[in-house]
CSV table of C-alpha atoms in Angstrom, one decimal:
chain,number,residue,atom,x,y,z
A,1,MET,CA,152.2,4.6,-145.8
A,2,LEU,CA,154.4,4.6,-147.9
A,3,ALA,CA,152.8,6.6,-150.7
A,4,LEU,CA,152.0,9.3,-147.8
A,5,VAL,CA,156.1,9.5,-147.1
A,6,LEU,CA,156.5,9.6,-151.3
A,7,LEU,CA,154.0,12.7,-151.1
A,8,VAL,CA,155.3,14.1,-148.5
A,9,LEU,CA,158.5,14.2,-150.4
A,10,VAL,CA,157.5,15.1,-153.6
A,11,ALA,CA,155.8,18.2,-151.4
A,12,VAL,CA,158.7,19.7,-149.9
A,13,VAL,CA,160.7,19.1,-152.5
A,14,THR,CA,158.3,21.0,-154.8
A,15,ALA,CA,157.8,23.8,-152.0
A,16,ALA,CA,161.7,24.3,-151.7
A,17,VAL,CA,161.8,24.9,-155.3
A,18,LEU,CA,158.9,27.1,-155.5
A,19,ARG,CA,160.4,29.2,-152.0
A,20,ARG,CA,163.7,29.9,-154.2
A,21,GLY,CA,161.2,31.7,-157.1
A,22,ALA,CA,161.2,31.3,-160.5
A,23,GLY,CA,162.8,34.4,-161.6
A,24,ALA,CA,162.2,37.5,-163.5
A,25,HIS,CA,161.7,37.8,-166.7
A,26,PRO,CA,162.5,41.4,-168.3
A,27,ARG,CA,159.7,43.4,-170.3
A,28,ARG,CA,160.3,45.8,-173.7
A,29,PRO,CA,159.5,49.1,-172.6
A,30,ALA,CA,156.8,51.0,-174.4
A,31,PRO,CA,157.7,53.6,-176.6
A,32,GLY,CA,159.5,56.6,-175.4
A,33,ALA,CA,159.7,55.0,-172.1
A,34,VAL,CA,162.8,55.2,-170.2
A,35,ALA,CA,164.8,52.1,-170.2
A,36,VAL,CA,165.0,50.3,-167.3
A,37,GLU,CA,167.6,47.7,-167.0
A,38,PRO,CA,166.7,44.2,-167.0
A,39,VAL,CA,166.3,41.9,-163.6
A,40,PRO,CA,168.4,39.2,-164.5
A,41,ARG,CA,167.1,36.0,-164.5
A,42,ARG,CA,168.2,33.4,-161.6
A,43,PRO,CA,169.8,30.4,-162.8
A,44,GLY,CA,168.0,27.3,-162.6
A,45,ALA,CA,164.6,29.6,-162.8
A,46,PRO,CA,163.3,27.2,-165.9
A,47,PHE,CA,164.2,23.8,-163.8
A,48,ARG,CA,162.4,25.3,-161.0
A,49,VAL,CA,159.2,26.1,-163.0
A,50,VAL,CA,159.2,22.4,-164.4
A,51,ALA,CA,159.6,21.1,-160.8
A,52,GLY,CA,157.2,23.0,-159.3
A,53,VAL,CA,154.7,22.1,-162.7
A,54,ALA,CA,155.5,18.3,-162.3
A,55,GLY,CA,155.2,18.3,-158.4
A,56,GLY,CA,152.2,20.0,-158.4
A,57,ALA,CA,151.0,17.1,-161.0
A,58,ALA,CA,151.7,14.4,-159.3
A,59,ALA,CA,150.2,15.2,-156.5
A,60,LEU,CA,147.0,15.7,-158.4
A,61,LEU,CA,147.3,12.4,-160.3
A,62,TYR,CA,147.7,10.5,-157.5
A,63,LEU,CA,144.7,12.4,-155.5
A,64,TRP,CA,142.7,11.0,-158.3
A,65,GLY,CA,143.8,7.9,-158.1
A,66,VAL,CA,143.0,7.6,-154.2
A,67,LEU,CA,139.5,8.8,-155.0
A,68,CYS,CA,139.4,6.4,-157.7
A,69,VAL,CA,140.4,3.6,-155.4
A,70,GLY,CA,138.3,4.6,-152.9
A,71,LEU,CA,135.2,5.1,-154.6
A,72,ALA,CA,135.6,0.9,-156.3
A,73,VAL,CA,136.2,-0.1,-152.7
A,74,MET,CA,132.9,1.4,-151.7
A,75,ALA,CA,131.6,-0.1,-154.1
A,76,ALA,CA,133.2,-3.6,-154.0
A,77,GLU,CA,132.2,-2.9,-150.3
A,78,ASP,CA,128.1,-2.5,-150.9
A,79,GLY,CA,125.9,-5.3,-149.9
A,80,GLY,CA,122.8,-5.8,-151.1
A,81,ALA,CA,121.1,-7.4,-154.5
A,82,GLY,CA,123.8,-7.7,-157.1
A,83,SER,CA,126.6,-7.5,-155.1
A,84,SER,CA,128.4,-10.6,-155.7
A,85,PRO,CA,131.2,-10.5,-157.5
A,86,PRO,CA,131.5,-7.1,-156.5
A,87,ARG,CA,131.0,-4.4,-159.5
A,88,PRO,CA,134.2,-2.8,-159.9
A,89,CYS,CA,135.5,-6.8,-160.3
A,90,ARG,CA,132.9,-7.2,-163.2
A,91,THR,CA,134.1,-4.2,-165.2
A,92,GLY,CA,136.0,-5.5,-168.1
A,93,VAL,CA,136.2,-9.2,-167.6
A,94,SER,CA,134.0,-11.9,-169.0
A,95,PRO,CA,131.2,-13.4,-166.5
A,96,GLU,CA,133.2,-16.4,-166.2
A,97,LEU,CA,136.0,-14.9,-164.8
A,98,SER,CA,134.0,-12.1,-162.5
A,99,GLY,CA,131.9,-15.4,-161.1
A,100,THR,CA,135.1,-17.1,-159.7
A,101,VAL,CA,135.7,-14.1,-157.3
A,102,VAL,CA,136.0,-14.2,-153.9
A,103,GLY,CA,137.3,-11.7,-152.2
A,104,HIS,CA,139.2,-7.7,-153.1
A,105,SER,CA,142.3,-5.7,-151.5
A,106,ALA,CA,143.0,-2.2,-152.4
A,107,SER,CA,146.6,-1.0,-152.6
A,108,TYR,CA,147.4,2.9,-152.2
A,109,LEU,CA,151.3,2.7,-153.9
A,110,PRO,CA,150.5,1.6,-156.3
A,111,LEU,CA,146.7,2.6,-156.9
A,112,GLY,CA,144.8,-0.2,-157.7
A,113,LEU,CA,142.0,-2.7,-156.5
A,114,ARG,CA,143.0,-6.1,-157.3
A,115,CYS,CA,139.9,-8.9,-157.6
A,116,GLU,CA,141.0,-12.3,-156.0
A,117,THR,CA,139.6,-15.5,-157.4
A,118,ALA,CA,139.0,-18.4,-156.0
A,119,ASP,CA,142.1,-20.4,-158.0
A,120,GLY,CA,144.8,-17.8,-155.6
A,121,GLY,CA,145.4,-16.0,-158.5
A,122,GLY,CA,143.7,-12.5,-159.3
A,123,TYR,CA,143.3,-9.8,-161.7
A,124,ASP,CA,143.3,-5.7,-161.2
A,125,SER,CA,139.9,-3.7,-161.4
A,126,ALA,CA,139.2,-2.0,-164.8
A,127,ASP,CA,137.8,1.2,-162.9
A,128,ILE,CA,141.2,2.2,-162.0
A,129,PRO,CA,142.4,3.9,-164.7
A,130,GLY,CA,146.0,2.5,-166.0
A,131,TYR,CA,147.8,5.8,-166.8
A,132,LEU,CA,147.6,6.7,-162.7
A,133,ASN,CA,150.2,4.9,-161.6
A,134,PRO,CA,153.1,5.8,-164.5
A,135,GLY,CA,151.8,9.2,-164.4
A,136,VAL,CA,152.2,9.8,-160.9
A,137,ALA,CA,155.9,8.0,-161.3
A,138,VAL,CA,156.5,9.9,-164.2
A,139,SER,CA,155.7,13.4,-162.6
A,140,ALA,CA,157.2,12.9,-159.4
A,141,LEU,CA,160.4,11.6,-160.7
A,142,THR,CA,160.3,14.7,-163.4
A,143,ALA,CA,159.8,17.0,-160.1
A,144,VAL,CA,162.7,15.7,-158.2
A,145,GLY,CA,165.0,16.0,-161.6
A,146,GLY,CA,163.4,19.5,-162.0
A,147,ALA,CA,164.7,20.6,-158.4
A,148,VAL,CA,168.3,18.5,-158.2
A,149,ALA,CA,169.0,20.2,-162.0
A,150,ALA,CA,167.7,23.6,-160.2
A,151,GLY,CA,170.5,23.3,-157.1
A,152,TYR,CA,173.2,22.5,-159.7
A,153,ALA,CA,172.3,25.3,-162.2
A,154,THR,CA,172.3,27.5,-159.0
A,155,GLU,CA,175.8,26.4,-157.9
A,156,ARG,CA,177.3,26.1,-160.4
A,157,ARG,CA,176.8,29.9,-161.2
A,158,ALA,CA,177.9,30.4,-157.6
A,159,ARG,CA,181.2,28.4,-158.2
A,160,ALA,CA,182.2,30.4,-161.4
A,161,THR,CA,181.5,33.7,-159.5
A,162,VAL,CA,184.1,32.6,-156.9
A,163,ARG,CA,186.3,31.6,-159.4
A,164,ARG,CA,186.1,35.0,-161.0
A,165,GLY,CA,186.6,36.8,-158.2
A,166,GLY,CA,183.2,37.7,-156.8
A,167,ARG,CA,182.4,39.8,-159.8
């Protein structure tokens, strides 16, 4: 549930930043063309772009992680011959350790599949890539930081305009 709230928060911040627009980049006129006054860029435009890209990356990485966890759970719960210990719990560990597995638990925040052993301990399955959780966290924080920086730049420009008398 917390993962869904985090994902919605990142999506809302990204949508709000992208709704404001990333600004317009002036183009050079062709030789002999009538010169047109360039459109000024809005304050915070680069930050909005960073926030949008980072928010999209966070959402995609999280969806990739959910898919990896879901596939690992499906493989772990697949019955039949050779299903004990579960296949995701056999990957990347010694046969002695995987032979002590008595269960597993899935987590969607942080993303992972934990193989539980008979002695009360456990270990993380190697089927879930280790870069997912740090990647999602860094991308989400970058998106939020970009949105905050864009808002700060816009507010700073607005306050400076008011101080100059609205010019």
